[in-house]
PDB file of C-alpha atoms in Angstrom:
ATOM      1  CA  GLN A   1      93.553 102.401  99.901  1.00  0.00           C
ATOM      2  CA  ARG A   2      92.853 100.021  97.139  1.00  0.00           C
ATOM      3  CA  MET A   3      95.083  97.225  95.951  1.00  0.00           C
ATOM      4  CA  ARG A   4      96.602  97.515  92.503  1.00  0.00           C
ATOM      5  CA  SER A   5      98.362  94.958  90.330  1.00  0.00           C
ATOM      6  CA  TYR A   6     102.103  95.199  89.864  1.00  0.00           C
ATOM      7  CA  GLU A   7     104.746  93.138  88.168  1.00  0.00           C
ATOM      8  CA  LEU A   8     108.183  92.815  89.686  1.00  0.00           C
ATOM      9  CA  ALA A   9     111.086  91.534  87.590  1.00  0.00           C
ATOM     10  CA  ILE A  10     114.321  90.648  89.331  1.00  0.00           C
ATOM     11  CA  VAL A  11     117.613  89.750  87.666  1.00  0.00           C
ATOM     12  CA  LEU A  12     120.145  87.693  89.598  1.00  0.00           C
ATOM     13  CA  PRO A  13     123.638  86.842  88.328  1.00  0.00           C
ATOM     14  CA  GLY A  14     123.600  83.853  85.944  1.00  0.00           C
ATOM     15  CA  LYS A  15     125.672  81.828  88.383  1.00  0.00           C
ATOM     16  CA  ALA A  16     123.298  82.363  91.317  1.00  0.00           C
ATOM     17  CA  THR A  17     122.600  79.116  93.165  1.00  0.00           C
ATOM     18  CA  SER A  18     119.133  77.729  93.742  1.00  0.00           C
ATOM     19  CA  ALA A  19     119.617  78.583  97.430  1.00  0.00           C
ATOM     20  CA  LYS A  20     120.125  82.228  96.417  1.00  0.00           C
ATOM     21  CA  LYS A  21     116.964  82.091  94.274  1.00  0.00           C
ATOM     22  CA  GLU A  22     114.973  80.705  97.208  1.00  0.00           C
ATOM     23  CA  LYS A  23     116.402  83.405  99.476  1.00  0.00           C
ATOM     24  CA  VAL A  24     115.241  86.125  97.064  1.00  0.00           C
ATOM     25  CA  LYS A  25     111.781  84.526  96.673  1.00  0.00           C
ATOM     26  CA  LYS A  26     111.437  84.471 100.457  1.00  0.00           C
ATOM     27  CA  LEU A  27     112.652  88.084 100.675  1.00  0.00           C
ATOM     28  CA  ILE A  28     109.967  89.191  98.196  1.00  0.00           C
ATOM     29  CA  SER A  29     107.289  87.220  99.991  1.00  0.00           C
ATOM     30  CA  ASP A  30     108.344  88.753 103.354  1.00  0.00           C
ATOM     31  CA  LEU A  31     108.503  92.299 101.942  1.00  0.00           C
ATOM     32  CA  VAL A  32     105.071  91.990 100.357  1.00  0.00           C
ATOM     33  CA  ASN A  33     103.590  90.545 103.563  1.00  0.00           C
ATOM     34  CA  GLN A  34     105.078  93.388 105.623  1.00  0.00           C
ATOM     35  CA  VAL A  35     103.162  95.924 103.526  1.00  0.00           C
ATOM     36  CA  LYS A  36     100.002  93.767 103.604  1.00  0.00           C
ATOM     37  CA  GLY A  37     100.210  92.929  99.896  1.00  0.00           C
ATOM     38  CA  LYS A  38      99.868  89.613  98.082  1.00  0.00           C
ATOM     39  CA  VAL A  39     102.121  87.575  95.803  1.00  0.00           C
ATOM     40  CA  LEU A  40      99.697  86.244  93.182  1.00  0.00           C
ATOM     41  CA  LYS A  41     102.143  84.441  90.955  1.00  0.00           C
ATOM     42  CA  GLU A  42     105.826  83.659  90.765  1.00  0.00           C
ATOM     43  CA  ASP A  43     107.660  82.777  87.544  1.00  0.00           C
ATOM     44  CA  ASP A  44     111.219  81.611  87.098  1.00  0.00           C
ATOM     45  CA  TRP A  45     112.397  82.257  83.544  1.00  0.00           C
ATOM     46  CA  GLY A  46     115.708  80.632  84.334  1.00  0.00           C
ATOM     47  CA  LYS A  47     119.028  81.719  82.900  1.00  0.00           C
ATOM     48  CA  VAL A  48     118.953  84.191  80.010  1.00  0.00           C
ATOM     49  CA  GLU A  49     121.891  85.548  78.003  1.00  0.00           C
ATOM     50  CA  LEU A  50     121.956  89.322  78.451  1.00  0.00           C
ATOM     51  CA  ALA A  51     122.100  91.704  75.483  1.00  0.00           C
ATOM     52  CA  TYR A  52     124.851  93.614  77.299  1.00  0.00           C
ATOM     53  CA  LYS A  53     126.846  92.986  80.438  1.00  0.00           C
ATOM     54  CA  ILE A  54     125.389  94.091  83.756  1.00  0.00           C
ATOM     55  CA  LYS A  55     127.978  94.322  86.536  1.00  0.00           C
ATOM     56  CA  LYS A  56     130.370  92.214  84.403  1.00  0.00           C
ATOM     57  CA  GLU A  57     127.803  89.399  84.104  1.00  0.00           C
ATOM     58  CA  GLU A  58     126.880  88.001  80.689  1.00  0.00           C
ATOM     59  CA  SER A  59     123.830  86.065  81.826  1.00  0.00           C
ATOM     60  CA  GLY A  60     121.108  86.585  84.365  1.00  0.00           C
ATOM     61  CA  ILE A  61     118.401  84.581  86.095  1.00  0.00           C
ATOM     62  CA  PHE A  62     115.024  86.249  85.733  1.00  0.00           C
ATOM     63  CA  LEU A  63     112.374  85.953  88.447  1.00  0.00           C
ATOM     64  CA  ILE A  64     108.983  87.529  87.734  1.00  0.00           C
ATOM     65  CA  PHE A  65     106.361  88.177  90.416  1.00  0.00           C
ATOM     66  CA  ASP A  66     102.739  89.274  90.035  1.00  0.00           C
ATOM     67  CA  LEU A  67     101.869  91.307  93.121  1.00  0.00           C
ATOM     68  CA  GLU A  68      98.949  93.142  94.641  1.00  0.00           C
ATOM     69  CA  LEU A  69     100.027  96.206  96.590  1.00  0.00           C
ATOM     70  CA  VAL A  70      98.735  99.534  97.796  1.00  0.00           C
ATOM     71  CA  SER A  71     100.660 102.247  95.956  1.00  0.00           C
ATOM     72  CA  GLU A  72     101.905 103.756  99.246  1.00  0.00           C
ATOM     73  CA  SER A  73     104.079 100.679  99.788  1.00  0.00           C
ATOM     74  CA  ILE A  74     105.999 100.959  96.495  1.00  0.00           C
ATOM     75  CA  LYS A  75     108.635 103.334  97.851  1.00  0.00           C
ATOM     76  CA  ASP A  76     109.421 100.984 100.767  1.00  0.00           C
ATOM     77  CA  ILE A  77     109.783  97.979  98.502  1.00  0.00           C
ATOM     78  CA  ASN A  78     111.996  99.861  96.032  1.00  0.00           C
ATOM     79  CA  GLN A  79     114.284 101.020  98.854  1.00  0.00           C
ATOM     80  CA  LYS A  80     114.666  97.527 100.296  1.00  0.00           C
ATOM     81  CA  LEU A  81     115.352  95.975  96.890  1.00  0.00           C
ATOM     82  CA  ARG A  82     117.960  98.616  96.106  1.00  0.00           C
ATOM     83  CA  LEU A  83     119.864  97.618  99.262  1.00  0.00           C
ATOM     84  CA  GLU A  84     119.600  93.879  98.667  1.00  0.00           C
ATOM     85  CA  ASP A  85     122.923  92.325  97.811  1.00  0.00           C
ATOM     86  CA  GLY A  86     123.054  90.022  94.807  1.00  0.00           C
ATOM     87  CA  ILE A  87     120.151  91.533  92.875  1.00  0.00           C
ATOM     88  CA  MET A  88     121.693  92.935  89.683  1.00  0.00           C
ATOM     89  CA  ARG A  89     118.577  94.724  88.449  1.00  0.00           C
ATOM     90  CA  TYR A  90     114.916  94.954  89.352  1.00  0.00           C
ATOM     91  CA  LEU A  91     111.899  96.666  87.894  1.00  0.00           C
ATOM     92  CA  LEU A  92     108.563  97.171  89.618  1.00  0.00           C
ATOM     93  CA  VAL A  93     105.805  98.348  87.279  1.00  0.00           C
ATOM     94  CA  ARG A  94     102.074  98.794  87.598  1.00  0.00           C
ATOM     95  CA  LYS A  95      99.957  96.555  85.415  1.00  0.00           C
ATOM     96  CA  GLU A  96      96.988  98.077  83.672  1.00  0.00           C
TER      97      GLU A  96
END
């Protein structure tokens, strides 16, 4: 099982507090550790006006993570993120 590079983008509501952001960063770090992956980099793009409303929100806070994961763990991570309250959207893609 070899590690591959992935990028995870998470969108929180524009009014999310910094405590909420920290909670999500810790969640990602814990999830990745559980599947024996690595968080290589973490970027906070801050608040961005959305092109269209998502769940009635006009702005979102974008958090971007560079991860190393084995592909078998992707399904687990997707399931857990789907259930996480307060995450409006997320996208986990493999980097070439």
